[in-house]
Coordinates of C-alpha atoms and ligand atoms in Angstrom, one line a residue:
M1 CA 134.7 -7.7 -102.2
G2 CA 134.9 -10.3 -104.9
V3 CA 134.4 -14.0 -105.0
I4 CA 137.6 -15.8 -103.8
L5 CA 136.4 -19.3 -104.0
K6 CA 133.8 -20.8 -106.3
V7 CA 132.6 -24.4 -106.3
D8 CA 130.7 -25.4 -109.4
S9 CA 128.4 -28.4 -109.5
I10 CA 130.5 -30.8 -107.5
H11 CA 129.5 -34.5 -107.6
K12 CA 131.1 -37.3 -105.6
S13 CA 130.0 -40.8 -105.0
F14 CA 131.5 -43.6 -102.8
M15 CA 130.6 -47.0 -104.1
G16 CA 127.2 -45.9 -105.2
I17 CA 126.6 -43.6 -102.2
R18 CA 126.0 -40.1 -103.4
A19 CA 127.9 -37.9 -100.9
L20 CA 127.8 -34.8 -103.1
N21 CA 125.1 -34.2 -105.7
G22 CA 125.8 -31.1 -107.6
V23 CA 127.1 -28.6 -104.9
D24 CA 127.5 -25.0 -105.8
L25 CA 129.1 -22.5 -103.5
E26 CA 130.6 -19.0 -103.6
V27 CA 132.7 -17.5 -100.9
E28 CA 133.5 -13.8 -100.8
E29 CA 136.9 -12.5 -99.9
G30 CA 137.2 -11.8 -96.2
Q31 CA 133.9 -13.6 -95.4
I32 CA 133.4 -16.1 -92.6
L33 CA 131.1 -18.7 -94.1
G34 CA 129.5 -21.5 -92.1
I35 CA 128.5 -24.9 -93.5
I36 CA 125.9 -26.7 -91.4
G37 CA 123.7 -29.7 -91.8
P38 CA 122.9 -33.1 -90.3
N39 CA 125.5 -36.0 -90.0
G40 CA 126.2 -37.5 -93.4
A41 CA 125.0 -34.4 -95.3
G42 CA 128.4 -34.3 -97.2
K43 CA 130.1 -31.4 -95.4
T44 CA 133.4 -33.0 -94.8
T45 CA 133.4 -34.6 -98.2
L46 CA 133.0 -31.1 -99.7
F47 CA 136.0 -29.9 -97.7
N48 CA 138.0 -32.9 -98.8
V49 CA 137.2 -32.2 -102.4
I50 CA 137.9 -28.5 -102.2
T51 CA 141.2 -29.0 -100.5
G52 CA 142.3 -31.8 -102.8
L53 CA 142.3 -34.7 -100.4
I54 CA 139.9 -36.6 -102.7
R55 CA 139.0 -36.0 -106.3
Q56 CA 135.5 -35.1 -107.4
D57 CA 133.7 -37.2 -110.0
L58 CA 132.3 -34.0 -111.7
G59 CA 132.5 -30.3 -111.3
H60 CA 135.0 -27.5 -110.9
I61 CA 136.7 -25.5 -108.1
Y62 CA 138.1 -22.0 -108.7
L63 CA 140.4 -20.1 -106.3
E64 CA 140.7 -16.5 -107.3
G65 CA 139.3 -17.3 -110.7
K66 CA 141.9 -20.1 -111.3
D67 CA 140.6 -23.6 -112.0
I68 CA 142.3 -25.8 -109.4
S69 CA 140.0 -28.8 -109.9
R70 CA 142.8 -31.1 -110.8
A71 CA 145.6 -29.5 -108.7
P72 CA 147.2 -31.8 -106.1
I73 CA 147.0 -30.9 -102.4
Y74 CA 150.4 -29.3 -102.1
S75 CA 149.7 -26.9 -105.0
R76 CA 146.4 -25.9 -103.4
V77 CA 148.3 -25.2 -100.1
R78 CA 150.8 -23.1 -102.1
L79 CA 148.0 -21.2 -103.8
G80 CA 146.5 -20.3 -100.4
M81 CA 144.4 -23.0 -98.9
A82 CA 144.9 -24.5 -95.4
R83 CA 142.7 -26.6 -93.3
T84 CA 142.2 -28.3 -90.0
F85 CA 140.5 -31.7 -89.5
Q86 CA 137.5 -33.0 -87.5
N87 CA 139.9 -35.0 -85.4
L88 CA 142.8 -33.3 -83.8
T89 CA 146.0 -33.7 -86.0
I90 CA 148.9 -32.0 -84.2
F91 CA 152.4 -33.4 -83.7
R92 CA 151.9 -34.5 -80.1
D93 CA 155.6 -35.1 -79.2
M94 CA 156.8 -31.8 -80.7
S95 CA 156.8 -28.5 -78.9
V96 CA 154.0 -26.0 -79.5
L97 CA 156.5 -23.7 -81.3
E98 CA 157.8 -26.6 -83.6
N99 CA 154.2 -27.5 -84.5
V100 CA 153.5 -23.9 -85.7
M101 CA 156.9 -23.7 -87.4
S102 CA 156.1 -26.8 -89.4
G103 CA 153.3 -24.8 -91.1
G104 CA 155.8 -22.1 -92.0
H105 CA 158.2 -24.5 -93.6
L106 CA 156.2 -24.2 -96.8
H107 CA 157.9 -20.9 -97.4
I108 CA 161.5 -22.0 -96.8
N109 CA 163.7 -21.9 -100.0
S110 CA 167.0 -23.2 -98.5
G111 CA 168.0 -26.5 -100.1
L112 CA 170.1 -29.5 -99.0
L113 CA 173.4 -27.7 -99.7
D114 CA 172.3 -24.7 -97.6
C115 CA 171.7 -27.1 -94.7
I116 CA 175.0 -29.0 -95.2
L117 CA 176.9 -25.7 -95.3
D118 CA 174.8 -24.1 -92.7
S119 CA 174.5 -21.1 -95.1
R120 CA 173.6 -17.6 -94.1
K121 CA 170.4 -17.9 -96.2
K122 CA 169.4 -21.0 -94.2
R123 CA 170.1 -19.3 -90.9
Q124 CA 168.2 -16.2 -91.8
E125 CA 165.2 -18.2 -93.0
E126 CA 165.3 -20.3 -89.8
S127 CA 165.3 -17.2 -87.6
R128 CA 162.4 -15.7 -89.6
L129 CA 160.5 -19.0 -89.2
V130 CA 160.9 -18.8 -85.4
L131 CA 160.0 -15.1 -85.2
D132 CA 156.8 -15.7 -87.3
A133 CA 155.8 -18.7 -85.3
R134 CA 156.3 -16.8 -82.0
A135 CA 154.2 -13.9 -83.4
L136 CA 151.4 -16.3 -84.3
L137 CA 151.5 -17.8 -80.8
R138 CA 151.2 -14.3 -79.4
L139 CA 148.1 -13.8 -81.5
F140 CA 146.7 -17.1 -80.3
G141 CA 147.4 -16.4 -76.7
L142 CA 149.8 -19.3 -76.5
E143 CA 153.1 -17.5 -76.2
D144 CA 153.9 -18.8 -72.8
K145 CA 153.3 -22.4 -74.0
A146 CA 155.8 -22.2 -76.9
D147 CA 158.4 -24.6 -75.4
Q148 CA 156.0 -27.1 -73.9
E149 CA 155.3 -30.4 -75.6
A150 CA 151.9 -30.1 -77.5
I151 CA 150.6 -33.2 -75.8
N152 CA 150.7 -31.4 -72.4
L153 CA 148.3 -28.7 -73.4
S154 CA 144.6 -28.7 -72.7
Y155 CA 142.3 -30.0 -75.5
G156 CA 141.2 -26.4 -76.3
E157 CA 144.8 -25.2 -76.5
Q158 CA 145.8 -28.2 -78.8
R159 CA 142.9 -27.2 -81.1
K160 CA 144.3 -23.7 -81.2
V161 CA 147.8 -25.0 -82.0
E162 CA 146.3 -26.9 -85.0
I163 CA 144.7 -23.7 -86.2
A164 CA 147.9 -21.7 -85.7
R165 CA 149.9 -24.3 -87.7
A166 CA 147.4 -24.0 -90.6
V167 CA 147.6 -20.2 -90.4
A168 CA 151.4 -20.4 -90.5
T169 CA 151.1 -21.6 -94.1
R170 CA 149.8 -18.0 -94.8
P171 CA 146.6 -19.1 -96.4
K172 CA 144.1 -16.9 -98.2
V173 CA 141.3 -19.3 -97.3
L174 CA 141.2 -21.2 -94.1
F175 CA 139.0 -24.3 -93.7
L176 CA 138.0 -25.4 -90.2
D177 CA 136.3 -28.7 -89.8
E178 CA 134.2 -28.6 -86.6
P179 CA 136.7 -26.4 -84.7
A180 CA 134.5 -26.3 -81.6
S181 CA 133.9 -30.0 -81.3
G182 CA 134.9 -31.3 -77.9
M183 CA 135.4 -27.9 -76.5
N184 CA 133.8 -26.7 -73.3
P185 CA 131.7 -23.5 -73.3
R186 CA 134.7 -21.3 -72.1
E187 CA 136.9 -22.7 -74.8
T188 CA 134.2 -22.2 -77.5
E189 CA 133.9 -18.6 -76.4
E190 CA 137.6 -18.1 -76.7
L191 CA 137.5 -19.8 -80.2
D192 CA 134.8 -17.4 -81.2
S193 CA 137.0 -14.3 -80.5
L194 CA 140.1 -16.0 -81.9
I195 CA 138.4 -16.7 -85.3
K196 CA 137.3 -13.1 -85.5
R197 CA 140.8 -11.9 -84.6
I198 CA 142.7 -14.0 -87.1
R199 CA 140.3 -13.1 -89.8
K200 CA 141.0 -9.4 -89.2
D201 CA 144.7 -9.5 -88.4
M202 CA 145.7 -12.1 -91.0
H203 CA 143.2 -10.9 -93.7
L204 CA 141.7 -14.3 -94.0
T205 CA 138.6 -15.8 -95.6
I206 CA 137.3 -18.5 -93.4
V207 CA 135.0 -21.5 -94.2
L208 CA 133.9 -23.6 -91.3
I209 CA 131.8 -26.6 -90.7
E210 CA 130.2 -26.4 -87.3
H211 CA 127.4 -27.9 -85.3
D212 CA 127.6 -25.3 -82.5
M213 CA 124.8 -23.0 -83.6
N214 CA 125.6 -20.2 -81.2
L215 CA 129.1 -20.0 -82.7
V216 CA 127.8 -20.1 -86.2
M217 CA 125.2 -17.4 -85.5
D218 CA 127.8 -15.2 -83.9
I219 CA 130.7 -15.3 -86.3
C220 CA 129.3 -16.2 -89.8
E221 CA 128.1 -13.6 -92.3
K222 CA 126.7 -16.4 -94.5
V223 CA 125.5 -19.9 -93.7
V224 CA 125.1 -22.7 -96.2
V225 CA 122.9 -25.6 -95.2
M226 CA 123.7 -29.0 -96.6
F227 CA 121.3 -31.9 -96.7
E228 CA 121.7 -35.3 -98.4
G229 CA 124.6 -34.2 -100.5
S230 CA 123.1 -30.9 -101.8
V231 CA 122.8 -27.3 -100.7
L232 CA 119.3 -27.0 -99.1
T233 CA 119.6 -23.3 -98.8
S234 CA 122.0 -20.4 -97.9
G235 CA 121.7 -16.9 -96.5
S236 CA 122.4 -14.8 -93.4
P237 CA 122.4 -16.7 -90.1
L238 CA 119.0 -15.2 -89.2
E239 CA 117.4 -16.2 -92.6
V240 CA 118.7 -19.7 -92.3
R241 CA 117.6 -20.1 -88.6
N242 CA 114.1 -19.0 -89.5
D243 CA 113.8 -21.2 -92.6
Q244 CA 111.2 -23.9 -92.0
R245 CA 113.1 -26.4 -94.3
V246 CA 116.2 -26.0 -92.2
I247 CA 114.3 -26.4 -88.9
D248 CA 112.7 -29.6 -90.3
A249 CA 115.9 -31.0 -91.7
Y250 CA 118.4 -30.1 -89.1
L251 CA 117.8 -27.5 -86.4
G252 CA 114.5 -28.7 -84.8
E253 CA 112.0 -26.3 -83.2
D254 CA 114.1 -25.7 -80.0
I255 CA 116.6 -23.4 -81.7
V256 CA 114.0 -20.7 -82.8
Ligands
ATP301 P1 129.3 -35.3 -90.1 O1 128.6 -34.1 -89.7 O2 128.9 -36.6 -89.4 O3 130.8 -35.2 -90.2 P2 129.2 -34.9 -93.0 O4 128.1 -33.9 -93.4 O5 130.6 -34.3 -92.9 O6 128.8 -35.6 -91.7 P3 130.4 -36.7 -94.8 O7 131.4 -37.3 -93.8 O8 130.9 -35.9 -95.9 O9 129.2 -36.0 -94.1 O10 129.6 -38.0 -95.5 C1 128.7 -37.9 -96.5 C2 128.3 -39.3 -97.0 O11 129.4 -39.9 -97.7 C3 127.9 -40.2 -95.8 O12 126.9 -41.1 -96.2 C4 129.2 -41.0 -95.6 O13 129.0 -42.3 -95.0 C5 129.8 -41.1 -97.0 N1 131.2 -41.2 -97.1 C6 132.1 -40.2 -96.7 N2 133.4 -40.6 -96.9 C7 133.3 -41.8 -97.4 C8 134.3 -42.8 -97.8 N3 135.6 -42.5 -97.8 N4 133.9 -44.0 -98.2 C9 132.6 -44.3 -98.3 N5 131.6 -43.5 -97.9 C10 131.9 -42.2 -97.5

């Protein structure tokens, strides 16, 4: 497996606050990589820079060897990056199916004229979109909720809808920002299996920020620990968990 994503010496400051101070990162294709660290370590800022929400001051980002450091968000999505956010961002008044279909719209080629004429191409693409979204909902165990308004689902289910919508863009690399936050233990257990399942079935590479160490330990092949805007260390979950610097900076003695 080769490196699919490479982050090279990223710096980012906000009005004098150094959020990222020379971050390097390599993610192998097909890997589930966890990013952990205390509050304010720079994890979300790193996601924002990689996915193009904010621009880095210095440094480069490569996706499949291509320098995307200056590419706008929509190009990065087209090239195969999708993400979820720390706070839930679904379309609450739309149905679950429509939420997931909105991710798939990226791959629709029909134009205004096709819509006005209700062309065969437009109708075929629309049917494909519905079929693909329903298939994803099956994979996510939400098939029977397809026609419900998203707002009526439980919190854990809404989180799943958000992930399904990101997966509907057919990414190569999926970024999940604290996917387990606010979930109860049963929902977190389901999320654990879901992440493994979508990695396998959708051939994804997954990068996730997470504070739930049980989840990180169970699903990640590699863990990167951030502290004060830099990478403190990285390695297997076990190596990281037993690293005294990580225990001191983040985990505390209880976890070991
Ligand atoms: P958490 O686990 O709490 O989400 P984090 O590791 O994701 O924390 P960031 O949110 O990336 O950390 O924040 C890193 C630092 O950058 C913090 O000091 C934060 O206050 C600062 N920061 C982040 N975004 C901005 C912004 N838009 N404007 C000013 N400062 C910011």
